[in-house]
Each structure stands twice: as structure tokens, then as C-alpha cells.
Short mmCIF file of C-alpha atoms and ligand atoms in Angstrom, two decimals:
data_model
loop_
_atom_site.label_atom_id
_atom_site.label_comp_id
_atom_site.label_asym_id
_atom_site.label_seq_id
_atom_site.Cartn_x
_atom_site.Cartn_y
_atom_site.Cartn_z
CA MET T 1 19.26 3.61 26.57
CA ASN T 2 18.21 7.15 27.35
CA LEU T 3 15.16 9.18 27.58
CA PHE T 4 14.64 8.90 23.61
CA SER T 5 14.93 4.87 23.79
CA TYR T 6 11.85 5.27 26.46
CA LEU T 7 9.55 7.69 24.39
CA PHE T 8 10.55 5.17 21.24
CA PHE T 9 9.57 2.15 23.42
CA ALA T 10 6.49 3.54 24.93
CA LEU T 11 5.38 4.84 21.68
CA LEU T 12 6.00 1.27 20.04
CA CYS T 13 4.22 -0.32 22.77
CA GLY T 14 1.18 2.29 22.67
CA SER T 15 0.95 1.53 18.53
CA VAL T 16 1.14 -2.33 19.28
CA ILE T 17 -1.45 -2.16 21.67
CA LEU T 18 -3.93 0.07 20.13
CA GLN T 19 -3.48 -1.97 16.70
CA TYR T 20 -4.13 -5.23 18.63
CA ILE T 21 -7.42 -3.81 20.14
CA LEU T 22 -8.61 -2.79 16.95
CA ILE T 23 -8.36 -5.71 15.26
CA LYS T 24 -9.49 -8.10 18.05
CA ARG T 25 -12.83 -5.33 17.71
CA HIS T 26 -12.78 -5.87 14.19
CA LYS T 27 -12.94 -9.83 14.40
CA HIS T 28 -15.19 -9.78 16.98
CA HIS T 29 -17.91 -7.15 15.21
CA VAL T 30 -17.48 -9.30 12.21
CA SER T 31 -18.21 -12.67 13.75
CA SER T 32 -21.03 -11.71 15.99
CA HIS T 33 -22.62 -10.37 12.69
CA ARG T 34 -21.70 -13.72 10.81
CA GLU T 35 -25.20 -14.68 10.93
CA LYS T 36 -27.25 -11.47 9.70
CA ILE T 37 -26.66 -10.19 6.57
CA PRO T 38 -27.18 -6.15 6.45
CA GLU T 39 -30.66 -5.25 5.71
CA GLN T 40 -29.62 -3.41 2.30
CA PHE T 41 -27.61 -6.60 1.16
CA LYS T 42 -30.03 -9.14 1.71
CA ASP T 43 -31.27 -9.53 -1.92
CA LYS T 44 -27.87 -9.31 -3.37
CA ILE T 45 -25.83 -11.67 -1.02
CA SER T 46 -26.73 -15.00 0.07
CA ILE T 47 -25.90 -16.39 3.59
CA GLU T 48 -22.88 -18.62 2.10
CA GLU T 49 -21.15 -15.77 0.82
CA HIS T 50 -21.58 -13.72 3.99
CA HIS T 51 -19.87 -16.70 5.97
CA LYS T 52 -17.48 -16.75 3.78
CA ALA T 53 -16.48 -13.08 4.12
CA ALA T 54 -16.78 -13.12 7.70
CA ASP T 55 -14.80 -16.29 7.88
CA TYR T 56 -12.16 -14.83 5.38
CA THR T 57 -11.81 -11.46 7.67
CA CYS T 58 -11.51 -13.64 10.91
CA ALA T 59 -8.48 -15.64 8.92
CA LYS T 60 -6.88 -12.23 7.64
CA SER T 61 -7.19 -10.57 11.28
CA LYS T 62 -5.42 -13.70 12.93
CA LEU T 63 -2.47 -13.27 10.58
CA ALA T 64 -2.51 -9.69 10.85
CA ILE T 65 -2.39 -9.82 14.90
CA PHE T 66 0.73 -12.52 14.48
CA GLU T 67 2.25 -10.03 11.75
CA LEU T 68 1.76 -6.97 14.11
CA PHE T 69 3.88 -8.80 17.24
CA PHE T 70 6.39 -9.95 14.69
CA ALA T 71 7.27 -6.72 13.19
CA ALA T 72 7.49 -5.05 16.62
CA VAL T 73 9.88 -7.56 18.12
CA LEU T 74 11.91 -7.46 15.00
CA LEU T 75 12.32 -3.96 15.03
CA LEU T 76 13.34 -4.09 19.01
CA ILE T 77 15.97 -6.80 17.99
CA TRP T 78 16.92 -4.49 15.33
CA THR T 79 17.27 -1.41 17.00
CA LEU T 80 17.54 -1.75 21.03
CA GLY T 81 18.54 -5.43 20.91
CA GLY T 82 21.95 -4.41 18.88
CA GLY T 83 20.90 -6.01 15.39
CA LEU T 84 21.96 -2.90 13.39
CA ASP T 85 24.79 -1.94 15.32
CA TYR T 86 26.20 -5.69 14.97
CA LEU T 87 25.53 -5.40 11.10
CA ASP T 88 27.21 -2.17 10.92
CA LYS T 89 30.53 -3.36 12.83
CA LEU T 90 30.68 -6.19 10.43
CA TRP T 91 30.49 -3.61 7.28
CA ARG T 92 32.86 -1.43 8.85
CA SER T 93 35.73 -4.17 9.26
CA ALA T 94 35.38 -4.56 5.86
CA SER T 95 37.17 -1.07 5.29
CA LEU T 96 35.13 0.02 2.14
CA GLU T 97 34.52 3.87 1.10
CA GLU T 98 31.59 5.34 3.39
CA ILE T 99 29.25 5.31 0.75
CA TRP T 100 29.52 1.51 -0.21
CA THR T 101 29.98 0.58 3.55
CA GLY T 102 26.23 2.19 3.91
CA VAL T 103 24.92 0.79 0.28
CA GLY T 104 26.15 -2.58 1.54
CA PHE T 105 24.82 -2.08 5.08
CA MET T 106 21.29 -1.12 4.09
CA LEU T 107 21.06 -3.64 1.20
CA SER T 108 22.03 -6.16 3.77
CA VAL T 109 19.26 -4.88 6.33
CA ILE T 110 16.72 -4.99 3.44
CA LEU T 111 17.63 -8.43 2.31
CA ILE T 112 17.45 -9.92 5.72
CA SER T 113 14.27 -8.38 6.49
CA SER T 114 12.78 -9.70 3.24
CA ILE T 115 14.04 -13.14 4.29
CA LEU T 116 12.38 -13.06 7.50
CA ASP T 117 8.68 -11.99 5.89
CA ILE T 118 9.14 -14.92 3.64
CA PRO T 119 7.13 -17.64 5.99
CA SER T 120 4.32 -15.03 6.44
CA SER T 121 3.97 -14.36 2.68
CA ILE T 122 3.78 -17.91 2.07
CA TYR T 123 1.06 -18.80 4.36
CA ARG T 124 -1.00 -15.98 3.32
CA THR T 125 -0.05 -17.29 -0.56
CA PHE T 126 -0.53 -20.95 -0.22
CA ASN T 127 -2.65 -21.35 3.01
CA LEU T 128 -5.04 -18.32 3.70
CA GLU T 129 -5.79 -17.41 0.25
CA GLU T 130 -6.12 -21.37 -0.82
CA ARG T 131 -8.13 -22.05 1.83
CA PHE T 132 -10.53 -19.51 0.53
CA GLY T 133 -10.09 -20.15 -3.17
CA PHE T 134 -8.69 -17.14 -4.09
CA ASN T 135 -4.95 -17.99 -4.93
CA LYS T 136 -3.60 -18.92 -8.21
CA THR T 137 -0.04 -18.33 -7.67
CA THR T 138 2.27 -21.30 -8.20
CA ALA T 139 5.57 -21.83 -6.36
CA LYS T 140 7.15 -21.19 -9.90
CA THR T 141 5.35 -17.72 -10.28
CA PHE T 142 6.16 -16.94 -6.15
CA ILE T 143 9.93 -17.88 -6.77
CA THR T 144 10.30 -16.03 -9.97
CA ASP T 145 8.59 -12.94 -8.65
CA MET T 146 10.94 -12.97 -5.89
CA ILE T 147 14.01 -13.22 -7.98
CA LYS T 148 12.80 -10.31 -10.38
CA ASN T 149 11.98 -8.00 -7.37
CA PHE T 150 15.61 -8.78 -5.93
CA ILE T 151 16.89 -8.12 -9.47
CA LEU T 152 14.99 -4.56 -9.77
CA MET T 153 15.93 -3.60 -6.13
CA LEU T 154 19.96 -4.26 -7.14
CA LEU T 155 19.20 -2.42 -10.49
CA ILE T 156 17.14 0.60 -9.60
CA GLY T 157 17.60 0.74 -5.53
CA VAL T 158 21.34 0.80 -5.50
CA PRO T 159 22.03 3.44 -7.80
CA MET T 160 19.19 5.87 -6.01
CA LEU T 161 20.59 4.57 -2.70
CA ALA T 162 24.39 5.82 -3.57
CA LEU T 163 22.83 8.76 -5.13
CA VAL T 164 20.89 10.02 -1.63
CA LEU T 165 24.20 8.83 0.45
CA TRP T 166 26.30 10.76 -1.59
CA LEU T 167 23.96 13.71 -1.30
CA MET T 168 23.58 13.40 2.62
CA THR T 169 27.37 13.75 2.39
CA ASN T 170 28.56 15.84 0.03
CA ALA T 171 25.60 18.57 -0.71
CA GLY T 172 26.36 20.83 2.05
CA GLU T 173 24.10 22.11 4.91
CA PHE T 174 20.51 21.82 3.00
CA TRP T 175 21.13 18.16 1.82
CA TRP T 176 17.72 17.40 2.90
CA LEU T 177 16.41 19.61 0.85
CA TYR T 178 18.31 18.12 -2.43
CA VAL T 179 17.93 14.44 -1.36
CA TRP T 180 13.89 15.84 -0.92
CA ALA T 181 13.84 16.90 -4.52
CA THR T 182 15.66 13.75 -5.72
CA TRP T 183 13.09 11.56 -3.98
CA LEU T 184 10.24 13.63 -5.33
CA THR T 185 11.88 13.12 -8.95
CA PHE T 186 12.46 9.36 -8.62
CA SER T 187 8.69 9.07 -7.61
CA LEU T 188 7.23 11.07 -10.47
CA PHE T 189 9.57 9.34 -12.88
CA MET T 190 8.56 5.82 -11.45
CA MET T 191 4.66 7.06 -11.81
CA TRP T 192 5.58 7.33 -15.65
CA PHE T 193 8.22 4.70 -15.89
CA TYR T 194 6.49 1.72 -14.04
CA PRO T 195 3.47 0.71 -15.56
CA ALA T 196 4.87 0.65 -19.18
CA PHE T 197 8.39 -0.87 -18.00
CA ILE T 198 8.03 -2.78 -14.91
CA ALA T 199 4.21 -4.29 -14.63
CA PRO T 200 4.90 -5.99 -17.80
CA LEU T 201 7.70 -7.85 -16.29
CA PHE T 202 5.43 -9.40 -13.76
CA ASN T 203 1.96 -9.55 -15.71
CA LYS T 204 0.96 -9.70 -19.09
CA PHE T 205 -0.97 -7.07 -20.35
CA ARG T 206 -3.24 -7.36 -23.76
CA ALA T 207 -5.04 -4.23 -25.37
CA LEU T 208 -8.85 -4.81 -24.56
CA ASP T 209 -10.65 -6.25 -27.43
CA ASP T 210 -14.17 -6.34 -27.07
CA ASP T 211 -14.98 -3.51 -29.59
CA VAL T 212 -18.60 -2.80 -27.66
CA LEU T 213 -16.69 -2.33 -24.63
CA LYS T 214 -14.21 -0.41 -25.45
CA GLU T 215 -16.57 2.26 -27.63
CA ARG T 216 -18.66 2.67 -24.51
CA ILE T 217 -15.27 3.05 -22.53
CA VAL T 218 -13.87 5.61 -25.30
CA ASN T 219 -17.08 7.35 -25.39
CA LEU T 220 -17.00 8.21 -21.29
CA LEU T 221 -13.27 9.45 -22.15
CA GLU T 222 -13.95 11.41 -24.54
CA ARG T 223 -16.77 13.33 -23.00
CA ASN T 224 -14.39 14.06 -19.96
CA GLY T 225 -11.56 15.09 -22.38
CA PHE T 226 -9.52 12.33 -21.15
CA ALA T 227 -6.46 11.36 -23.18
CA SER T 228 -4.90 7.77 -22.38
CA GLN T 229 -2.20 5.46 -23.87
CA GLY T 230 -4.66 2.60 -23.95
CA ILE T 231 -7.20 0.52 -22.40
CA PHE T 232 -5.45 -2.97 -21.13
CA VAL T 233 -6.62 -5.94 -19.77
CA MET T 234 -3.94 -7.55 -17.11
CA ASP T 235 -3.78 -11.41 -16.29
CA GLY T 236 -4.55 -10.93 -12.77
CA SER T 237 -5.86 -14.43 -12.74
CA SER T 238 -2.53 -15.78 -12.90
CA ARG T 239 -1.79 -15.03 -9.37
CA SER T 240 -5.34 -14.45 -7.74
CA THR T 241 -9.00 -14.61 -8.35
CA HIS T 242 -9.35 -10.96 -6.51
CA GLY T 243 -10.67 -8.44 -9.11
CA ASN T 244 -9.76 -4.95 -9.41
CA ALA T 245 -9.40 -2.16 -12.14
CA TYR T 246 -7.02 0.93 -11.92
CA PHE T 247 -5.95 4.09 -13.69
CA THR T 248 -2.36 4.24 -13.82
CA GLY T 249 0.84 6.40 -15.35
CA MET T 250 1.20 9.70 -15.67
CA GLY T 251 1.55 12.35 -18.48
CA GLY T 252 1.21 10.92 -21.89
CA ASN T 253 1.51 7.42 -20.39
CA LYS T 254 -1.75 7.15 -18.51
CA ARG T 255 -3.35 3.91 -19.37
CA ILE T 256 -6.24 2.17 -17.96
CA VAL T 257 -5.96 -1.45 -16.78
CA PHE T 258 -8.55 -4.12 -15.85
CA PHE T 259 -7.89 -7.39 -14.19
CA ASP T 260 -9.50 -9.94 -16.58
CA THR T 261 -10.76 -11.15 -13.30
CA LEU T 262 -12.82 -8.14 -13.28
CA ILE T 263 -14.05 -8.23 -17.28
CA ASP T 264 -15.38 -11.64 -16.56
CA GLU T 265 -17.74 -10.51 -13.66
CA LEU T 266 -18.98 -7.64 -14.75
CA SER T 267 -21.51 -6.10 -17.23
CA HIS T 268 -20.65 -3.45 -19.55
CA GLU T 269 -22.63 -1.05 -17.88
CA GLU T 270 -20.96 -2.30 -14.43
CA ILE T 271 -17.41 -1.65 -16.07
CA GLU T 272 -18.55 1.83 -17.37
CA ALA T 273 -19.38 2.67 -14.11
CA VAL T 274 -16.08 1.50 -12.25
CA LEU T 275 -14.17 3.14 -14.86
CA ALA T 276 -16.22 6.30 -14.31
CA HIS T 277 -14.97 6.10 -10.42
CA GLU T 278 -11.20 5.84 -11.41
CA LEU T 279 -11.70 8.61 -13.73
CA GLY T 280 -13.51 10.85 -11.02
CA HIS T 281 -10.07 10.52 -9.13
CA PHE T 282 -8.55 11.72 -11.93
CA LYS T 283 -10.94 14.59 -12.96
CA CYS T 284 -11.20 15.48 -8.99
CA ASN T 285 -7.27 15.89 -8.75
CA HIS T 286 -6.88 13.39 -6.16
CA ILE T 287 -3.49 11.88 -7.60
CA LYS T 288 -2.41 15.63 -7.61
CA LYS T 289 -3.59 16.35 -4.06
CA ARG T 290 -2.40 13.20 -2.82
CA ILE T 291 1.31 14.04 -4.76
CA ALA T 292 1.40 17.31 -3.04
CA VAL T 293 0.59 16.05 0.60
CA MET T 294 3.06 12.99 0.36
CA SER T 295 5.56 15.72 -0.78
CA ALA T 296 4.87 17.94 2.17
CA VAL T 297 4.99 14.76 4.88
CA PHE T 298 8.30 13.91 3.21
CA LEU T 299 9.91 17.38 3.23
CA ALA T 300 9.06 17.39 6.93
CA GLY T 301 10.30 14.16 7.18
CA PHE T 302 13.83 14.69 5.87
CA TRP T 303 14.17 18.31 7.39
CA VAL T 304 13.15 16.44 10.76
CA LEU T 305 16.04 13.64 9.65
CA GLY T 306 18.63 16.52 9.09
CA TRP T 307 17.92 17.64 12.43
CA VAL T 308 18.74 14.32 14.11
CA ILE T 309 21.55 13.45 11.78
CA ASP T 310 24.15 14.79 14.19
CA LYS T 311 22.41 14.09 17.49
CA GLN T 312 24.03 11.62 19.56
CA TRP T 313 21.11 10.92 21.27
CA PHE T 314 19.36 9.71 18.40
CA TYR T 315 22.07 6.81 17.80
CA SER T 316 22.40 5.75 21.49
CA GLY T 317 18.82 6.05 22.24
CA LEU T 318 18.16 3.24 19.24
CA GLY T 319 20.90 1.01 20.11
CA VAL T 320 23.65 2.14 17.91
CA ASP T 321 27.08 3.29 18.76
CA ASN T 322 28.82 4.33 15.36
CA PRO T 323 26.58 7.95 13.87
CA SER T 324 26.83 7.58 10.27
CA THR T 325 24.80 9.15 7.13
CA TYR T 326 23.53 5.65 6.20
CA MET T 327 22.51 4.62 9.77
CA ALA T 328 20.54 7.72 10.23
CA LEU T 329 18.69 7.04 7.15
CA THR T 330 18.19 3.46 8.04
CA LEU T 331 17.04 4.22 11.64
CA PHE T 332 14.89 6.96 10.63
CA MET T 333 12.82 4.87 8.23
CA MET T 334 12.51 2.28 10.39
CA VAL T 335 11.28 3.80 13.74
CA ILE T 336 9.77 6.94 11.69
CA PRO T 337 6.19 4.90 11.45
CA VAL T 338 5.94 4.31 15.18
CA PHE T 339 5.97 8.06 15.57
CA THR T 340 3.51 8.73 12.71
CA PHE T 341 1.28 5.74 13.36
CA PHE T 342 -1.11 7.59 14.90
CA LEU T 343 -1.93 10.28 12.01
CA GLN T 344 -2.96 7.09 10.24
CA PRO T 345 -6.85 7.82 10.93
CA VAL T 346 -6.47 11.57 9.12
CA PHE T 347 -5.03 9.94 6.40
CA SER T 348 -7.88 7.45 6.21
CA TYR T 349 -10.23 9.72 6.55
CA TYR T 350 -9.05 11.96 3.78
CA SER T 351 -8.72 8.70 1.21
CA ARG T 352 -12.20 7.77 1.88
CA GLN T 353 -13.34 11.54 1.31
CA HIS T 354 -11.97 11.15 -1.88
CA GLU T 355 -13.83 8.20 -2.59
CA PHE T 356 -17.02 9.53 -1.86
CA GLU T 357 -16.15 12.40 -4.52
CA ALA T 358 -15.17 9.87 -7.13
CA ASP T 359 -18.49 7.94 -6.63
CA ASP T 360 -20.29 11.27 -6.88
CA PHE T 361 -18.47 11.92 -9.88
CA ALA T 362 -19.18 8.30 -11.27
CA ALA T 363 -22.82 8.56 -10.43
CA ALA T 364 -22.98 11.62 -12.57
CA GLN T 365 -21.40 10.39 -15.46
CA ALA T 366 -22.70 6.82 -15.19
CA LYS T 367 -25.36 5.33 -13.32
CA ALA T 368 -25.14 5.11 -9.58
CA SER T 369 -27.17 1.84 -9.58
CA ASP T 370 -24.79 0.07 -12.00
CA LEU T 371 -21.97 1.41 -9.80
CA ILE T 372 -23.88 -0.44 -6.90
CA HIS T 373 -24.25 -3.51 -8.49
CA ALA T 374 -20.53 -3.57 -9.44
CA LEU T 375 -19.71 -2.92 -5.86
CA VAL T 376 -21.86 -5.47 -4.50
CA LYS T 377 -20.32 -7.94 -7.03
CA LEU T 378 -16.66 -6.86 -5.75
CA TYR T 379 -17.21 -7.30 -2.56
CA ARG T 380 -19.19 -10.57 -3.26
CA GLU T 381 -16.35 -11.87 -5.30
CA ASN T 382 -13.34 -10.67 -3.04
CA ALA T 383 -15.17 -11.65 0.32
CA ASN T 384 -15.07 -8.30 1.52
CA THR T 385 -16.90 -8.16 4.97
CA LEU T 386 -20.13 -6.26 4.87
CA THR T 387 -19.78 -5.32 8.58
CA PRO T 388 -16.57 -4.01 9.67
CA ASP T 389 -15.82 -2.63 12.91
CA PRO T 390 -16.63 1.06 12.95
CA LEU T 391 -13.41 2.16 14.96
CA TYR T 392 -10.98 -0.26 13.10
CA SER T 393 -12.65 1.05 9.70
CA ALA T 394 -11.69 4.86 10.74
CA PHE T 395 -8.70 4.02 11.51
CA HIS T 396 -7.36 1.74 8.90
CA ASP T 397 -10.06 1.79 5.84
CA SER T 398 -9.32 3.66 2.61
CA HIS T 399 -12.51 3.32 1.32
CA PRO T 400 -15.59 3.71 3.02
CA PRO T 401 -17.46 0.59 4.41
CA ALA T 402 -19.18 -1.39 2.12
CA PRO T 403 -22.98 -0.29 3.89
CA ILE T 404 -22.29 3.51 4.03
CA ARG T 405 -20.37 3.62 0.67
CA ILE T 406 -23.74 1.94 -1.14
CA ALA T 407 -26.22 3.90 1.04
CA HIS T 408 -24.08 7.09 -0.23
CA LEU T 409 -24.80 5.94 -3.89
CA ALA T 410 -28.58 5.02 -3.18
CA ASP T 411 -29.14 8.66 -2.69
CA LYS T 412 -27.86 9.46 -6.09
CA THR T 413 -29.83 6.87 -7.82
CA VAL T 414 -33.05 9.05 -7.51
ZN1 ZN V 1 -11.76 5.01 -5.68
#
């Protein structure tokens, strides 16, 4: 234990306590508004639906509290508790080349962490989501998803990890710059690669076959000069009744994906409005801005990693005896959220501003009233709370709270 250990421990406790208070506040705020539907939703949502959203939010909050403490304890066991150090010594005793020791070590950390997450994931899917009627995942889908993810990690993760560790050892003083460039290239590549080649491994995509709706959408896209590779309907209903729509891909591989659950639920006008919102994110350059911000954040991150990598206090402060490139990378990825956690409200705020801009775009391209109807249906079908705690929401929510978002759109209807 050194000064850095105490700093890490204090920040971890601080972030856990703060998150605990926020979740508790949120839960309390939602339950105390359980009996009263907010004025603007009175004629749109029944009291039963409002109750369900409150109960669902409280149930999710309970699980979030458990996961919060579980993750914190696990992080302490890995670091100050000597878990990583023990695993490192095991792999070192195998006397492999350093890169393969590193790959093996990091893979086993990822594998052990994933296995420890399984019970909570089973509970979420087969108890929590099931109780509120959202779950459609079968045990078979759950297991095959897990196996597919594992194989993908081996096929894509291992070569990537080996390359990064090789660069860290062999690329000289500015290795962190090369690692950053590799990470950026890989992320951009995956944005292009994922929708066309990986997503279909998990879900079925079919071209939208409703011609009337299709014409509407193509019209919207054309008047905005947007070229896409197609409009797809995804069988989201094979896992959950939660509905969504999204734009994905980049370059010549852009596509629009609707969950089948959404197509069934919304009218054509509403679908157009939702799509106009998503298009707004593209038109206002939100995707590019987000990539730029993430790039800057990661560049700073890799620079810091380059700075701590040869500092003994970094390793011994986090419960590790032997410094190595792979250990630096592992420790860094594990503890960095503790140090950046307090930036979360800034990122959330930034994201909510983008949502308002996309809503403004949608209001100009389609009808704001249609988007309002669509959102209300989505809040209702997904049992999203209409009464989040303001502080919790400011900290965590990437989208504006329902009443504020609807009020903002309602201003555009006149
Ligand atoms: Zn959005």
C-alpha cells in the first residue's frame, strides 16, 4: 500500500457512495410519484402503465445497487486483494514469451470477469425482464449468444491484443501514439464491419417489405441527401419486447435498422418522425463529433498510460509486484473508470444536447406531434419512467427526461 493505493481506494469509495445515493434518490423519487401521472401524460398513459414503469424502475434500481457493490468488491479483490498479482505469477511460471504471457493473462482476466457476471445477467434476463413481460430470450439463445461472443473475442480480440502488446514493447518511446492510432483504426473499421458482418450472427435482418412505408422513408432520406445501404427490420423480438430504431455503419455501409417490435407498434407517420430524429444525429454531425471527442479522450488516456507504465508506485499501489506492459494495460483499463467517473455528468449533458438538436431536426423534417406520439408509445412499451430523479438523470441519462423532452417538442408543434 502506498499513497496511490489510498487515493485509488478513496476515489472508489467516493464514487460508490455517490452512485449509491443517486440510485437511492432515483428509486425514492420514482416511488413517491407512483400514484400521480405527470400532467402532460394524463391522457396518454394509464395509471396501470404508470405503475408498471415505477415498479420496473425500482426493480432495476435494486439490481443496479447489487451490481454496483459487486463490481467494487471485485475490483478491490483484483487489485489490492492481490488477484491480478496471483494470476500474473501463474502465467509467468509457464515461461512463455512475454507477449503470449500477456495475451494469456489478459484473456483469463476477461474470462473470469465474464463468468462472474453471468449470474447477474441470468437474473436480469430470466427474472427481472421476465417478471415485467419483456423477456423473449430462451435459455438456448442465451447460451449460444455467450458462445458466439466468446468465439468472436478469440477471433478478433486475441490478434488485436497481441498487436497492442507488441507495439507497447517494440514501437519505441512514442508507442502510446501508435497504440492510439491502432485503436482508432480498429474502432472505425468495426463501425463499418459490425453491422454487415457481426450483427447478423446474432439477429436476422430482412429488407423492409412495406412499400408504402419504404417510399415515405426513401423520400425523407432523399430530401436530406442521405445515401444508405438499405432499410432493415431486425428480429429484436427474438430476445425482448423492448423496441428501438437506429442508424448504423459508416461510409458506404450505412444502414437503417428497425426492431420488428417498433414497426408493429408505430404508425407510418411516427416511424418517419423517429427516423428523422436518427437522421438528425447524422445531419448535425453528432457521430463525427462523438468520434472526435472519444479520440481525444483516448489519446489522453494512452498518454497517461505511457506515463505510468514505468512507475513502480502504479503497480505496487494497486497490489502488483512485477511491472509489465500487459499488467499496466490491464490495471489501467480496470481502474481508469474510478478516476474518470466524475466526468460522467459532462458526457451525459453533451449527449442530451445532441438529443435536443436531433429532435429539432425531426420537428423540421417531420411533424413534432408524430415524434411526441412515437416517444410516448416507446416510453409506455418500454416502461420507462416519466418521473426520474433530476439529479440521477443529470448524472446518468444520455437522453433528456421524458417530460422535458416532450415539452421541448411540444414547443415546436405551434
Ligand atoms: Zn437520439
